[in-house]
Structures are given as structure tokens and as C-alpha cells.
Amino acid sequence: MTTGSSASDLHLVPARPEHVDFWMSLRAEAAARRYVDTEEDSPETLVKRILEASSLEEPRAKGFRWFVRYQDAWVGTVSARDVSREHGRAQLGYMLSEAYHGRGLGSRAVGMMLERLFTLPFLERVWLTTLSENLASQGVARKLGFTLEGTMRGHCMLRGERKDQQYWGLLRSEWESRQRG
């Protein structure tokens, strides 16, 4: 897919409290609400999550969050949570403003996050979940080399409706092999 953009026009910026208004508006978009329950989060809750996000240099960090900037606009967020040094893994999350869907920006942003995360020497595996009907998010996972590891039927609730949830995994060796190839 051609994005018509250069590598230098997309940036990951460490999360700061001043990003909370953008994050609230992003989470209020119809596209976000279709796949994520965002109704219960207040600005105060999101600021707390931002303040809990760490830098990669922090040795005991449990999570990381960056906001995605494309040209002169905030367009999304990427994160790693439940970081476990003992197990060498982290769970990924990402959300992109609907106005920027279909341009390859989500794949690029998640790829940039993976490049940063795999600098952590203990990290051997990253994983993410998608709802079975979220084809765009599954496309991001496939494009970056994730393997569909299974579907948990009726595993989660979204606005009172039971949903199937897919689990995707990527090992360090797979990521490094793709980077060399």
C-alpha cells in the first residue's frame, strides 16, 4: 500500500497529560466505540493512565504509551501494557483516528512501537487482541507478522453484547527475521 508519505512525517511522542483532550476525542469517535468500551473513562482516569506510563529506560516499567503524530496532527495512540520481565512479554494496544484509516499509518505506528519495544533485552514476545469483526486491526497484525493464535468464543462483553476475541502473537525472533529480510 502506498501511503504517499515519508518515514519522517510520522512520530511517536511519549504520553503527557496535555494529550488527554485528544485522547478523549479519539476514544469518542464512532470507529473507536465500535470495538472498544470507552464510555467509562473520565479525563482524570486517562491522565492517571498517562502518568503511569513509563519510559523505556525505566527498569521496572509495567507499561508504555505514545501518541502518534502525523504531519501536524495527532492521529492516534499506541501502547504496551502488562509488561512482564519474568515472562518476557507485553500486550500491545493501538487506536487511530477514523479520519486516518486506510493510509497504512496504523501499521507504521505499531511497527515503530515494536522497534522500540524490542530494544528491551528481556522482551521475547508481544501479543494483542482483536474482536473477530475488527478486520482493520487484524490487517495491522498480519502486516507486521503476528500469528493468529486462537479465538476465544464469547470471551468479552461490549455494550451488553458477547463478542469473540482473537489472540495474536509475535516473537522477537520473528520480528528480527522480518527486519533482516
PDB file of C-alpha atoms in Angstrom:
ATOM      1  CA  MET A   1       0.000   0.000   0.000  1.00  0.00           C
ATOM      2  CA  THR A   2       1.356   3.391  -0.918  1.00  0.00           C
ATOM      3  CA  THR A   3       0.856   5.995   1.741  1.00  0.00           C
ATOM      4  CA  GLY A   4       2.248   8.969  -0.133  1.00  0.00           C
ATOM      5  CA  SER A   5       4.210   9.960   2.936  1.00  0.00           C
ATOM      6  CA  SER A   6       7.794   9.822   4.043  1.00  0.00           C
ATOM      7  CA  ALA A   7       9.231   7.989   7.003  1.00  0.00           C
ATOM      8  CA  SER A   8       9.917  11.252   8.812  1.00  0.00           C
ATOM      9  CA  ASP A   9       6.313  12.501   8.847  1.00  0.00           C
ATOM     10  CA  LEU A  10       5.077  10.007  11.450  1.00  0.00           C
ATOM     11  CA  HIS A  11       6.298  10.287  15.042  1.00  0.00           C
ATOM     12  CA  LEU A  12       5.678   8.559  18.362  1.00  0.00           C
ATOM     13  CA  VAL A  13       5.619  11.077  21.198  1.00  0.00           C
ATOM     14  CA  PRO A  14       5.778   9.921  24.829  1.00  0.00           C
ATOM     15  CA  ALA A  15       2.406  10.371  26.542  1.00  0.00           C
ATOM     16  CA  ARG A  16       1.931  13.538  28.588  1.00  0.00           C
ATOM     17  CA  PRO A  17      -1.102  14.848  30.485  1.00  0.00           C
ATOM     18  CA  GLU A  18      -1.644  17.568  27.880  1.00  0.00           C
ATOM     19  CA  HIS A  19      -2.602  14.808  25.406  1.00  0.00           C
ATOM     20  CA  VAL A  20      -5.710  13.867  27.392  1.00  0.00           C
ATOM     21  CA  ASP A  21      -8.126  16.057  25.386  1.00  0.00           C
ATOM     22  CA  PHE A  22      -7.005  14.461  22.129  1.00  0.00           C
ATOM     23  CA  TRP A  23      -7.238  11.002  23.690  1.00  0.00           C
ATOM     24  CA  MET A  24     -10.771  11.695  24.941  1.00  0.00           C
ATOM     25  CA  SER A  25     -11.861  12.852  21.475  1.00  0.00           C
ATOM     26  CA  LEU A  26     -10.191   9.840  19.832  1.00  0.00           C
ATOM     27  CA  ARG A  27     -11.977   7.451  22.180  1.00  0.00           C
ATOM     28  CA  ALA A  28     -15.311   9.191  21.468  1.00  0.00           C
ATOM     29  CA  GLU A  29     -15.124   8.513  17.722  1.00  0.00           C
ATOM     30  CA  ALA A  30     -17.656   6.045  16.329  1.00  0.00           C
ATOM     31  CA  ALA A  31     -14.864   3.849  14.917  1.00  0.00           C
ATOM     32  CA  ALA A  32     -13.260   3.522  18.361  1.00  0.00           C
ATOM     33  CA  ARG A  33     -16.538   2.862  20.131  1.00  0.00           C
ATOM     34  CA  ARG A  34     -17.365   0.101  17.660  1.00  0.00           C
ATOM     35  CA  TYR A  35     -14.560  -2.089  19.053  1.00  0.00           C
ATOM     36  CA  VAL A  36     -13.605  -0.699  22.490  1.00  0.00           C
ATOM     37  CA  ASP A  37     -15.723   0.147  25.528  1.00  0.00           C
ATOM     38  CA  THR A  38     -14.632   3.745  26.110  1.00  0.00           C
ATOM     39  CA  GLU A  39     -17.678   5.115  27.892  1.00  0.00           C
ATOM     40  CA  GLU A  40     -16.493   4.773  31.482  1.00  0.00           C
ATOM     41  CA  ASP A  41     -13.191   6.619  31.239  1.00  0.00           C
ATOM     42  CA  SER A  42     -13.053  10.150  32.598  1.00  0.00           C
ATOM     43  CA  PRO A  43     -10.300  12.655  31.759  1.00  0.00           C
ATOM     44  CA  GLU A  44      -8.926  12.090  35.275  1.00  0.00           C
ATOM     45  CA  THR A  45      -8.734   8.323  34.701  1.00  0.00           C
ATOM     46  CA  LEU A  46      -6.898   8.835  31.411  1.00  0.00           C
ATOM     47  CA  VAL A  47      -4.445  11.319  32.947  1.00  0.00           C
ATOM     48  CA  LYS A  48      -3.712   8.723  35.635  1.00  0.00           C
ATOM     49  CA  ARG A  49      -3.009   6.146  32.916  1.00  0.00           C
ATOM     50  CA  ILE A  50      -0.736   8.633  31.142  1.00  0.00           C
ATOM     51  CA  LEU A  51       1.180   9.336  34.357  1.00  0.00           C
ATOM     52  CA  GLU A  52       1.570   5.589  34.979  1.00  0.00           C
ATOM     53  CA  ALA A  53       3.144   5.109  31.546  1.00  0.00           C
ATOM     54  CA  SER A  54       6.905   4.845  31.764  1.00  0.00           C
ATOM     55  CA  SER A  55       9.879   5.416  29.560  1.00  0.00           C
ATOM     56  CA  LEU A  56      11.779   2.502  28.048  1.00  0.00           C
ATOM     57  CA  GLU A  57      14.727   3.390  30.264  1.00  0.00           C
ATOM     58  CA  GLU A  58      12.784   2.772  33.468  1.00  0.00           C
ATOM     59  CA  PRO A  59      13.845  -0.713  34.624  1.00  0.00           C
ATOM     60  CA  ARG A  60      10.640  -1.588  36.478  1.00  0.00           C
ATOM     61  CA  ALA A  61       8.161  -0.176  33.952  1.00  0.00           C
ATOM     62  CA  LYS A  62       4.893  -2.074  33.583  1.00  0.00           C
ATOM     63  CA  GLY A  63       3.642  -0.131  30.577  1.00  0.00           C
ATOM     64  CA  PHE A  64       4.398   2.411  27.893  1.00  0.00           C
ATOM     65  CA  ARG A  65       2.219   4.785  25.872  1.00  0.00           C
ATOM     66  CA  TRP A  66       2.979   7.040  22.957  1.00  0.00           C
ATOM     67  CA  PHE A  67       0.770   9.357  20.968  1.00  0.00           C
ATOM     68  CA  VAL A  68       1.027   9.263  17.211  1.00  0.00           C
ATOM     69  CA  ARG A  69       1.658  12.476  15.310  1.00  0.00           C
ATOM     70  CA  TYR A  70       1.324  12.593  11.519  1.00  0.00           C
ATOM     71  CA  GLN A  71       2.499  15.766   9.811  1.00  0.00           C
ATOM     72  CA  ASP A  72       0.934  18.452  12.054  1.00  0.00           C
ATOM     73  CA  ALA A  73      -1.895  16.419  13.603  1.00  0.00           C
ATOM     74  CA  TRP A  74      -2.382  13.998  16.466  1.00  0.00           C
ATOM     75  CA  VAL A  75      -3.809  10.854  14.882  1.00  0.00           C
ATOM     76  CA  GLY A  76      -3.669   8.026  17.413  1.00  0.00           C
ATOM     77  CA  THR A  77      -2.073   6.224  20.297  1.00  0.00           C
ATOM     78  CA  VAL A  78      -0.030   3.037  20.733  1.00  0.00           C
ATOM     79  CA  SER A  79       0.739   1.288  23.990  1.00  0.00           C
ATOM     80  CA  ALA A  80       2.280  -1.701  25.693  1.00  0.00           C
ATOM     81  CA  ARG A  81       0.870  -2.867  28.994  1.00  0.00           C
ATOM     82  CA  ASP A  82       1.168  -5.791  31.342  1.00  0.00           C
ATOM     83  CA  VAL A  83       4.908  -5.800  30.676  1.00  0.00           C
ATOM     84  CA  SER A  84       6.406  -8.856  32.364  1.00  0.00           C
ATOM     85  CA  ARG A  85      10.152  -9.190  32.724  1.00  0.00           C
ATOM     86  CA  GLU A  86       9.745 -12.631  34.248  1.00  0.00           C
ATOM     87  CA  HIS A  87       7.828 -13.939  31.238  1.00  0.00           C
ATOM     88  CA  GLY A  88       9.438 -11.632  28.663  1.00  0.00           C
ATOM     89  CA  ARG A  89       6.163 -10.379  27.214  1.00  0.00           C
ATOM     90  CA  ALA A  90       3.908  -7.371  26.766  1.00  0.00           C
ATOM     91  CA  GLN A  91       0.403  -6.764  25.439  1.00  0.00           C
ATOM     92  CA  LEU A  92       0.004  -4.174  22.673  1.00  0.00           C
ATOM     93  CA  GLY A  93      -2.823  -1.773  22.009  1.00  0.00           C
ATOM     94  CA  TYR A  94      -3.423   0.835  19.355  1.00  0.00           C
ATOM     95  CA  MET A  95      -6.101   3.236  18.204  1.00  0.00           C
ATOM     96  CA  LEU A  96      -6.078   5.518  15.183  1.00  0.00           C
ATOM     97  CA  SER A  97      -8.458   8.332  14.361  1.00  0.00           C
ATOM     98  CA  GLU A  98     -11.005   7.272  11.758  1.00  0.00           C
ATOM     99  CA  ALA A  99     -10.001  10.181   9.500  1.00  0.00           C
ATOM    100  CA  TYR A 100      -6.615   8.472   9.061  1.00  0.00           C
ATOM    101  CA  HIS A 101      -7.768   4.881   8.495  1.00  0.00           C
ATOM    102  CA  GLY A 102      -6.721   3.149   5.291  1.00  0.00           C
ATOM    103  CA  ARG A 103      -3.420   5.003   4.814  1.00  0.00           C
ATOM    104  CA  GLY A 104      -1.087   2.472   6.429  1.00  0.00           C
ATOM    105  CA  LEU A 105      -0.410   4.814   9.350  1.00  0.00           C
ATOM    106  CA  GLY A 106      -1.608   2.341  11.973  1.00  0.00           C
ATOM    107  CA  SER A 107       0.761  -0.336  10.691  1.00  0.00           C
ATOM    108  CA  ARG A 108       3.618   2.143  10.564  1.00  0.00           C
ATOM    109  CA  ALA A 109       2.941   3.419  14.100  1.00  0.00           C
ATOM    110  CA  VAL A 110       2.674  -0.083  15.577  1.00  0.00           C
ATOM    111  CA  GLY A 111       5.832  -1.070  13.677  1.00  0.00           C
ATOM    112  CA  MET A 112       7.658   1.917  15.173  1.00  0.00           C
ATOM    113  CA  MET A 113       6.434   0.866  18.625  1.00  0.00           C
ATOM    114  CA  LEU A 114       7.666  -2.693  18.035  1.00  0.00           C
ATOM    115  CA  GLU A 115      11.096  -1.358  17.023  1.00  0.00           C
ATOM    116  CA  ARG A 116      11.292   0.469  20.349  1.00  0.00           C
ATOM    117  CA  LEU A 117       9.920  -2.368  22.443  1.00  0.00           C
ATOM    118  CA  PHE A 118      12.286  -4.954  21.027  1.00  0.00           C
ATOM    119  CA  THR A 119      15.208  -2.854  22.251  1.00  0.00           C
ATOM    120  CA  LEU A 120      14.250  -4.183  25.702  1.00  0.00           C
ATOM    121  CA  PRO A 121      16.604  -7.149  26.189  1.00  0.00           C
ATOM    122  CA  PHE A 122      14.115  -9.200  28.223  1.00  0.00           C
ATOM    123  CA  LEU A 123      11.235  -8.916  25.728  1.00  0.00           C
ATOM    124  CA  GLU A 124      10.719 -12.118  23.734  1.00  0.00           C
ATOM    125  CA  ARG A 125       7.024 -11.920  22.869  1.00  0.00           C
ATOM    126  CA  VAL A 126       4.335  -9.340  22.226  1.00  0.00           C
ATOM    127  CA  TRP A 127       0.677 -10.089  21.873  1.00  0.00           C
ATOM    128  CA  LEU A 128      -2.551  -8.291  21.112  1.00  0.00           C
ATOM    129  CA  THR A 129      -6.251  -8.997  20.914  1.00  0.00           C
ATOM    130  CA  THR A 130      -8.835  -8.028  18.337  1.00  0.00           C
ATOM    131  CA  LEU A 131     -12.536  -8.576  18.153  1.00  0.00           C
ATOM    132  CA  SER A 132     -13.357 -11.100  15.440  1.00  0.00           C
ATOM    133  CA  GLU A 133     -15.160  -8.451  13.382  1.00  0.00           C
ATOM    134  CA  ASN A 134     -12.321  -5.885  13.566  1.00  0.00           C
ATOM    135  CA  LEU A 135     -10.809  -6.652  10.158  1.00  0.00           C
ATOM    136  CA  ALA A 136      -8.688  -3.482  10.026  1.00  0.00           C
ATOM    137  CA  SER A 137      -6.917  -4.294  13.280  1.00  0.00           C
ATOM    138  CA  GLN A 138      -6.369  -7.856  12.120  1.00  0.00           C
ATOM    139  CA  GLY A 139      -4.811  -6.416   8.955  1.00  0.00           C
ATOM    140  CA  VAL A 140      -2.325  -4.432  11.054  1.00  0.00           C
ATOM    141  CA  ALA A 141      -1.409  -7.596  12.965  1.00  0.00           C
ATOM    142  CA  ARG A 142      -0.936  -9.650   9.789  1.00  0.00           C
ATOM    143  CA  LYS A 143       1.057  -6.942   8.024  1.00  0.00           C
ATOM    144  CA  LEU A 144       3.521  -6.796  10.941  1.00  0.00           C
ATOM    145  CA  GLY A 145       3.991 -10.567  11.104  1.00  0.00           C
ATOM    146  CA  PHE A 146       1.724 -11.524  14.009  1.00  0.00           C
ATOM    147  CA  THR A 147       0.292 -15.039  14.042  1.00  0.00           C
ATOM    148  CA  LEU A 148      -3.344 -15.667  14.904  1.00  0.00           C
ATOM    149  CA  GLU A 149      -3.009 -17.979  17.887  1.00  0.00           C
ATOM    150  CA  GLY A 150      -6.664 -18.560  18.606  1.00  0.00           C
ATOM    151  CA  THR A 151     -10.164 -17.256  19.036  1.00  0.00           C
ATOM    152  CA  MET A 152     -11.871 -17.218  22.394  1.00  0.00           C
ATOM    153  CA  ARG A 153     -15.567 -17.553  21.623  1.00  0.00           C
ATOM    154  CA  GLY A 154     -17.882 -15.296  23.618  1.00  0.00           C
ATOM    155  CA  HIS A 155     -14.863 -14.096  25.602  1.00  0.00           C
ATOM    156  CA  CYS A 156     -15.736 -10.453  26.221  1.00  0.00           C
ATOM    157  CA  MET A 157     -18.642  -8.068  26.501  1.00  0.00           C
ATOM    158  CA  LEU A 158     -19.053  -4.858  24.502  1.00  0.00           C
ATOM    159  CA  ARG A 159     -22.092  -2.724  25.279  1.00  0.00           C
ATOM    160  CA  GLY A 160     -24.006  -5.715  26.588  1.00  0.00           C
ATOM    161  CA  GLU A 161     -23.198  -7.996  23.650  1.00  0.00           C
ATOM    162  CA  ARG A 162     -20.963 -11.041  23.960  1.00  0.00           C
ATOM    163  CA  LYS A 163     -18.062 -10.978  21.451  1.00  0.00           C
ATOM    164  CA  ASP A 164     -15.433 -13.392  20.151  1.00  0.00           C
ATOM    165  CA  GLN A 165     -11.875 -12.236  20.795  1.00  0.00           C
ATOM    166  CA  GLN A 166      -8.826 -13.194  18.768  1.00  0.00           C
ATOM    167  CA  TYR A 167      -5.328 -13.528  20.196  1.00  0.00           C
ATOM    168  CA  TRP A 168      -2.310 -12.676  18.054  1.00  0.00           C
ATOM    169  CA  GLY A 169       1.371 -13.202  18.935  1.00  0.00           C
ATOM    170  CA  LEU A 170       4.760 -12.109  17.625  1.00  0.00           C
ATOM    171  CA  LEU A 171       8.074 -13.487  18.849  1.00  0.00           C
ATOM    172  CA  ARG A 172      11.300 -11.490  18.901  1.00  0.00           C
ATOM    173  CA  SER A 173      12.906 -13.988  16.505  1.00  0.00           C
ATOM    174  CA  GLU A 174      10.055 -13.497  14.019  1.00  0.00           C
ATOM    175  CA  TRP A 175      10.323  -9.709  14.241  1.00  0.00           C
ATOM    176  CA  GLU A 176      14.092  -9.749  13.814  1.00  0.00           C
ATOM    177  CA  SER A 177      13.833 -12.134  10.861  1.00  0.00           C
ATOM    178  CA  ARG A 178      11.358  -9.786   9.147  1.00  0.00           C
ATOM    179  CA  GLN A 179      13.661  -6.820   9.775  1.00  0.00           C
ATOM    180  CA  ARG A 180      16.621  -8.631   8.199  1.00  0.00           C
ATOM    181  CA  GLY A 181      14.546  -9.897   5.243  1.00  0.00           C
TER     182      GLY A 181
END
